[in-house]
Structure formats: C-alpha cells, structure tokens
Amino acid sequence: MRQSMQQLADDSARTLADRVFARLQDDIVRGVIAPGSKVSETDLAGRYGVSRGPLREAIRRLESRKLVEREVHVGTRVASLSFTDLIEIYYVREALEGQAARLAAERMSDQQVAGLYQLLAQHEQQQDLREDTAYFQREFDLDFHYRIIQGSHNQTLIRMLIGELYHLVRMYRYQFSTTANRPQKALHEHRRIVEAIESRDAEMAELLMRRHIGRARENIEQQAQQRNPQ
Amino acid sequence: MRQSMQQLADDSARTLADRVFARLQDDIVRGVIAPGSKVSETDLAGRYGVSRGPLREAIRRLESRKLVEREVHVGTRVASLSFTDLIEIYYVREALEGQAARLAAERMSDQQVAGLYQLLAQHEQQQDLREDTAYFQREFDLDFHYRIIQGSHNQTLIRMLIGELYHLVRMYRYQFSTTANRPQKALHEHRRIVEAIESRDAEMAELLMRRHIGRARENIEQQAQQRNPQ
DNA sequence: GGTGCCGCCATTGTCGACAATCCGCATTGA
DNA sequence: TCAATGCGGATTGTCGACAATGGCGGCACC
C-alpha cells in the first residue's frame, strides 16, 4: 500500500539532489521540521552531509511545490498552510478529482474496480476492529483517492493531484493532526462512488466525487468557524 | 493587455537566476529554441553571460513546469508536446476552468464583468477589421480565459492554470501555429459565458465553460484524426 | 528616553574547477 | 560482416570559495 501511495525516499535515486529532495520532503510533510521554521542552506547541507549545490536544488523543487517559501537574500522557511489555503486546495481537488472519477469510470479495468471493492472491505473491517482508527482511516482515505486518480489514466491530472497537491494535504493533516470526524459517512460515500464507477456511469461518478470532497471542505469550514467564532 | 497576460522577462528581477529563467521560458514558449533541441548548460551559460549555477536553477524550474525534459547525466531538451499530452491538458483545463467560471460568477466584481464585455466588443471589432486575425484571436482568447481565471480569486487555482498549464498551451500553439479555426463559434460561446457570470448563475457558467473547452478539445482531436487517419 | 543611522555578521547568490557518468566510435575477435 | 568491448570526448553532478545583500545590535543625536 505504501508503495503505491508515494514516491519513497529511494536511496537508489540517481543523484544526491534527488535523495536530499526526497528526504527533505518527507521531513517537511511529516512535520519533523516544524512549519514556519527556517531552513538554512548551510545548516542542512552539513546535517545531510552534502554541499550546498544539491541542497539548493532540492529546496527549489520544494519551493515549486509550495512546501517551502523563499525570500531572496533572506532565506527559506517551511510553509505553514492557512485555512484559506486549505479551502482553496479543496476547491481545486473538487474539480480535478471529479474529473478523475469521471475518467476512471470510463477507463478503469474491471480488475482495478475489483481492487477498489477490496479496499472498501478492508476499510470497513479495520473500522470494526480498532477503537482509534484515525491513522488507518487517513491512510485508507488517501489510498482510495490515489487509486481513482490513477484510474483516470491521465498523466497530467495524476501529476497535478498526486505530484503536487496531495503533499500539501498530507502536510496539513500532520500539522493539525486532523482526525477524520465523519468516517462512516465518508465510507458510505466512497462506496457509492465505486458503484458508479463499476456501472460505468461517468456523470454520476463525477457528481458523487465532487459532493464527497465538497462535504469534506464544508466540514473543515465549520471546524474553523467553531474554533474562531467571529 | 500583455502585462496582464504573463510575468514578463523583468530585468529588475532580483537575481540572475530569475532573469535567466524568464528569458529562457520566453524563448522556449515562443519557439525561439526549437522543441526537442538540446539545452546545454555550458552553452547557454555562455550565451546568456552567466555561470552554470543560476542557469541550472532556471532549467530546474522549467523542468517542474514540464517545459523541458531532463535525463540524468545526459542532458536537457526542450519538451515537445504530443497530441496525447495536449488532449490530457484539455481535460484538466475543462475541470479547472469550469470551476474557475463557477467561482468567478460568484466572486467577480461588477466592474470586472464590465471589463469582460469590453473585451468581447474589442474582439468582435478586431474580427471585422482584419482579414488575418489569427494572432489577435489567439491573444484575445488567452486574455479572456485569464480574466475569468483571475476572477475566481482562488490563488491555488490561478497558479495551477496560469502559472503552470498555460505555458504549455501557449508553447503548443506556437509549435503548430494553430489557427483558431472556429472563431465565430468561440466568440459566441464566450459571450454566453459572460452572460451567465453577469447573472451570477454559477452552475451555468461552469457548464458553459466546460462545454467551451470540451469543444476545443474535440476540435483538436478531429484535426489529429484528419492528419493521421488510421 | 526614544529614534534614526551605521557597521558587523550571518545568510544567500554566484562563480570556476574537479569528479562522475554517458554516448559514439573505433578496434578486435569470431 | 557483425557484434562486443574499451577508449575518448563531452556533458552533467558536486564541491568549496568569494561576492552581495539583508537583518540586527550598538551608538550617537535629538
């Protein structure tokens, strides 16, 4: 499962810059390096045992993914997502993953669809077995969405969602240790999406996916409002 | 107009890498550097009068925007878009710009909407005045879409479309010197989209924008089929 | 006591040189 | 004649040093 979920910090990466990038990204997304903290080139170069060259390249790549923010001649710091940023991302996800679901309904193989059902079953089982299922829910949720995105067979779409956007979503979840607080509902929505895909109803798959993500967004907005009542 | 359309090669950019990046991107998008041709670091460094450091950084940024393709220890070459790539991009545009139109209908100021009508009028006038309107049509088309995207007021959405995707679309248009071959229809579709935005009908604005881009895609697919009949 | 200026220090930006890797070509052997 | 292999040139990857810029603290002046 993990293998399918992200490009791992592969030590067999071809260049130092690749390795440093993978490691740095992981450290940032998982919160090992605190959001908002400074990222000194000299410092990190020493810590990772490379010169500043490859490290700069890694930082630039992270910058283009919006995982760090750079200010010329001043420095780089780990991005800290605001609620506004997260809401914006969810609007983009709604559009892109809706399209992904539509394409997946048209293009996924029967085998892949069967795999989705298996995943749903695992998810339900996990929910029965454990009390604190927050972590597993997160992972299952990600895996579910990843699979449908891949099912679109649209490389550009896949790159934009998995290659760019999802790192931010993951970082956010680590930052706020978000617990999925509507697990049964989400699971039910997942099932309906898979059913639409199975029956090759592209229109319906898109609609359901957009609703699914739209509700997640509304959920976040409500939480924000409760914490920060005007 | 041009000012609003892209981040120009601003000589007041803070660093050498910034300047080189802007220049290189422009040269690549406009086809000054032929698609598929090799991009030697040493060569370009000499040509632009900088060392390889800043130039490498510029190339890396272009890589993350898919304007060049890099192969480790081998070199970088200017990306040459295949039809498949372009079709994929249009599916993504359909989703993202549909969402942009929806948000624009909700969030654009009345002033901005008035600006859209002015643009439409200019477009129509231009079409009457000139025979060969291909170039102007292209520019107007881009400007129209740019404005609606900006009207979404969603920075993430704007970045993904204007900051990443549109450079590829522009490069493609230069590559194949695409002539918009359905100008009247496109113009009419534009007008209906603006009307939907003006009446704050978000649902309709999204639908019309998706259709508009969907038809452009079908148009490309037909052309490809005619040139390459199986 | 507060405010503005000046100089030092830390950090990033830039550079040129060296090392590692890959591609093409020629040579050699079957 | 063809295929495999080893060499040479060219290109990219990495490094350490130097230059340029921005922030911060101290000092003087109001």
Coordinates of N, CA and C in Angstrom, one line a residue, chain B residues 63-146:
Chain B
E63 N 11.8 22.6 -15.7 CA 11.6 21.2 -15.7 C 10.3 21.0 -14.9
S64 N 10.1 21.7 -13.7 CA 9.0 21.4 -12.9 C 7.7 21.9 -13.6
R65 N 7.9 22.8 -14.6 CA 6.7 23.2 -15.4 C 6.5 22.4 -16.6
K66 N 7.4 21.4 -16.8 CA 7.3 20.5 -17.9 C 7.6 21.1 -19.2
L67 N 8.3 22.2 -19.2 CA 8.7 22.9 -20.5 C 10.0 22.3 -21.0
V68 N 10.8 21.6 -20.2 CA 11.9 20.9 -20.7 C 11.9 19.5 -20.0
E69 N 12.6 18.6 -20.6 CA 12.7 17.2 -20.0 C 14.2 17.0 -19.7
R70 N 14.5 16.5 -18.6 CA 15.8 16.2 -18.2 C 16.1 14.7 -18.0
E71 N 17.3 14.4 -18.4 CA 17.7 13.0 -18.2 C 19.0 13.0 -17.5
V72 N 19.1 12.3 -16.4 CA 20.3 12.4 -15.5 C 21.6 12.1 -16.3
H73 N 22.6 12.9 -16.1 CA 23.9 12.7 -16.7 C 23.9 12.7 -18.2
V74 N 22.7 13.0 -18.8 CA 22.7 13.0 -20.3 C 22.4 14.4 -20.8
G75 N 21.4 15.1 -20.2 CA 21.1 16.4 -20.7 C 19.7 16.8 -20.6
T76 N 19.4 18.0 -21.0 CA 18.1 18.6 -21.0 C 17.7 18.9 -22.5
R77 N 16.4 18.6 -22.8 CA 15.9 19.0 -24.1 C 14.6 19.7 -24.0
V78 N 14.3 20.6 -24.9 CA 13.0 21.3 -24.9 C 11.9 20.3 -25.1
A79 N 10.9 20.3 -24.3 CA 9.8 19.4 -24.4 C 9.0 19.6 -25.7
S80 N 8.7 18.5 -26.3 CA 7.8 18.6 -27.5 C 6.5 17.9 -27.2
L81 N 5.5 18.6 -27.1 CA 4.2 18.1 -26.7 C 3.6 17.2 -27.8
S82 N 3.2 16.0 -27.4 CA 2.5 15.1 -28.3 C 1.0 15.5 -28.2
F83 N 0.2 15.0 -29.2 CA -1.2 15.2 -29.2 C -1.8 14.7 -27.9
T84 N -1.3 13.5 -27.5 CA -1.9 12.9 -26.3 C -1.7 13.9 -25.1
D85 N -0.5 14.5 -25.0 CA -0.3 15.4 -23.9 C -1.3 16.6 -24.0
L86 N -1.5 17.1 -25.2 CA -2.4 18.2 -25.3 C -3.8 17.9 -24.9
I87 N -4.2 16.7 -25.4 CA -5.6 16.3 -25.0 C -5.7 16.1 -23.5
E88 N -4.7 15.6 -22.9 CA -4.7 15.4 -21.4 C -4.9 16.8 -20.8
I89 N -4.1 17.8 -21.3 CA -4.2 19.1 -20.7 C -5.6 19.7 -20.8
Y90 N -6.2 19.4 -22.0 CA -7.5 20.0 -22.1 C -8.6 19.4 -21.2
Y91 N -8.4 18.1 -20.8 CA -9.3 17.5 -19.8 C -9.1 18.2 -18.5
V92 N -7.9 18.5 -18.2 CA -7.6 19.2 -16.9 C -8.1 20.6 -17.0
R93 N -7.9 21.3 -18.1 CA -8.4 22.7 -18.2 C -9.9 22.7 -18.1
E94 N -10.6 21.7 -18.7 CA -12.0 21.6 -18.6 C -12.5 21.6 -17.1
A95 N -11.8 20.8 -16.3 CA -12.2 20.7 -14.9 C -11.9 22.0 -14.2
L96 N -10.6 22.5 -14.4 CA -10.2 23.7 -13.6 C -10.9 24.9 -14.0
E97 N -11.0 25.1 -15.3 CA -11.6 26.4 -15.8 C -13.1 26.4 -15.6
G98 N -13.7 25.2 -15.6 CA -15.1 25.1 -15.2 C -15.3 25.6 -13.8
Q99 N -14.5 25.1 -12.9 CA -14.5 25.6 -11.5 C -14.2 27.1 -11.4
A100 N -13.3 27.5 -12.2 CA -12.9 29.0 -12.2 C -14.1 29.8 -12.6
A101 N -14.8 29.4 -13.6 CA -16.0 30.1 -14.1 C -17.1 30.1 -13.0
R102 N -17.3 29.0 -12.4 CA -18.2 28.9 -11.3 C -17.9 29.9 -10.2
L103 N -16.7 29.9 -9.8 CA -16.3 30.9 -8.7 C -16.3 32.3 -9.2
A104 N -15.9 32.5 -10.4 CA -16.0 33.9 -11.0 C -17.4 34.4 -11.0
A105 N -18.4 33.6 -11.3 CA -19.7 34.0 -11.3 C -20.2 34.5 -9.9
E106 N -19.6 33.9 -8.9 CA -19.9 34.2 -7.5 C -19.1 35.4 -7.0
R107 N -17.9 35.6 -7.5 CA -17.0 36.5 -6.8 C -16.5 37.7 -7.6
M108 N -16.7 37.7 -9.0 CA -16.2 38.8 -9.7 C -16.9 40.1 -9.4
S109 N -16.2 41.2 -9.4 CA -16.9 42.4 -9.2 C -17.7 42.9 -10.4
D110 N -18.7 43.7 -10.2 CA -19.4 44.2 -11.4 C -18.5 44.9 -12.4
Q111 N -17.5 45.6 -11.9 CA -16.5 46.2 -12.7 C -15.8 45.3 -13.6
Q112 N -15.4 44.2 -13.0 CA -14.6 43.2 -13.7 C -15.5 42.6 -14.8
V113 N -16.8 42.4 -14.5 CA -17.7 41.8 -15.5 C -17.8 42.8 -16.7
A114 N -17.9 44.1 -16.3 CA -18.0 45.1 -17.4 C -16.8 45.0 -18.3
G115 N -15.6 44.8 -17.6 CA -14.4 44.7 -18.4 C -14.5 43.5 -19.4
L116 N -15.1 42.4 -19.0 CA -15.2 41.3 -19.9 C -16.1 41.7 -21.1
Y117 N -17.1 42.4 -20.9 CA -17.9 42.9 -22.0 C -17.1 43.7 -23.0
Q118 N -16.3 44.6 -22.4 CA -15.4 45.4 -23.2 C -14.5 44.6 -24.1
L119 N -14.0 43.6 -23.5 CA -13.1 42.7 -24.2 C -13.8 42.0 -25.3
L120 N -15.0 41.5 -25.1 CA -15.8 40.9 -26.1 C -16.0 41.9 -27.3
A121 N -16.3 43.1 -27.0 CA -16.6 44.1 -28.0 C -15.3 44.3 -28.8
Q122 N -14.2 44.5 -28.2 CA -12.9 44.6 -28.9 C -12.7 43.4 -29.8
H123 N -13.0 42.3 -29.3 CA -12.8 41.0 -30.1 C -13.6 41.1 -31.3
E124 N -14.8 41.4 -31.2 CA -15.7 41.4 -32.4 C -15.3 42.4 -33.4
Q125 N -14.9 43.6 -32.9 CA -14.4 44.7 -33.7 C -13.1 44.2 -34.5
Q126 N -12.2 43.7 -33.8 CA -11.0 43.2 -34.4 C -11.3 42.2 -35.5
Q127 N -12.3 41.4 -35.3 CA -12.6 40.4 -36.3 C -13.2 41.0 -37.5
D128 N -13.9 42.1 -37.4 CA -14.5 42.8 -38.5 C -13.4 43.5 -39.3
L129 N -12.4 44.1 -38.6 CA -11.4 45.0 -39.3 C -10.4 44.2 -40.1
R130 N -10.0 43.1 -39.6 CA -8.8 42.4 -40.2 C -9.2 41.1 -41.0
E131 N -8.4 40.8 -41.9 CA -8.6 39.6 -42.6 C -7.9 38.5 -41.8
D132 N -6.6 38.6 -41.7 CA -5.8 37.6 -40.9 C -5.9 37.9 -39.4
T133 N -6.8 37.4 -38.8 CA -7.0 37.7 -37.4 C -6.5 36.6 -36.4
A134 N -5.8 35.7 -37.0 CA -5.3 34.5 -36.2 C -4.6 35.0 -35.0
Y135 N -3.6 35.8 -35.2 CA -2.8 36.2 -34.0 C -3.6 36.9 -32.9
F136 N -4.5 37.9 -33.4 CA -5.2 38.6 -32.4 C -6.3 37.7 -31.7
Q137 N -6.8 36.8 -32.5 CA -7.8 35.9 -31.9 C -7.1 35.1 -30.7
R138 N -5.9 34.6 -31.0 CA -5.2 33.9 -30.0 C -5.0 34.7 -28.8
E139 N -4.6 35.9 -28.9 CA -4.3 36.8 -27.8 C -5.6 37.1 -27.0
F140 N -6.6 37.4 -27.8 CA -7.9 37.7 -27.1 C -8.4 36.5 -26.4
D141 N -8.3 35.4 -27.0 CA -8.8 34.2 -26.4 C -8.1 34.0 -25.0
L142 N -6.8 34.1 -25.1 CA -6.0 33.9 -23.9 C -6.4 34.9 -22.8
D143 N -6.5 36.2 -23.2 CA -6.8 37.2 -22.2 C -8.2 36.9 -21.6
F144 N -9.2 36.5 -22.4 CA -10.5 36.2 -21.9 C -10.4 35.1 -20.8
H145 N -9.7 34.1 -21.2 CA -9.6 33.0 -20.2 C -8.9 33.4 -18.9
Y146 N -7.8 34.2 -19.1 CA -7.0 34.6 -18.0 C -7.9 35.4 -17.0

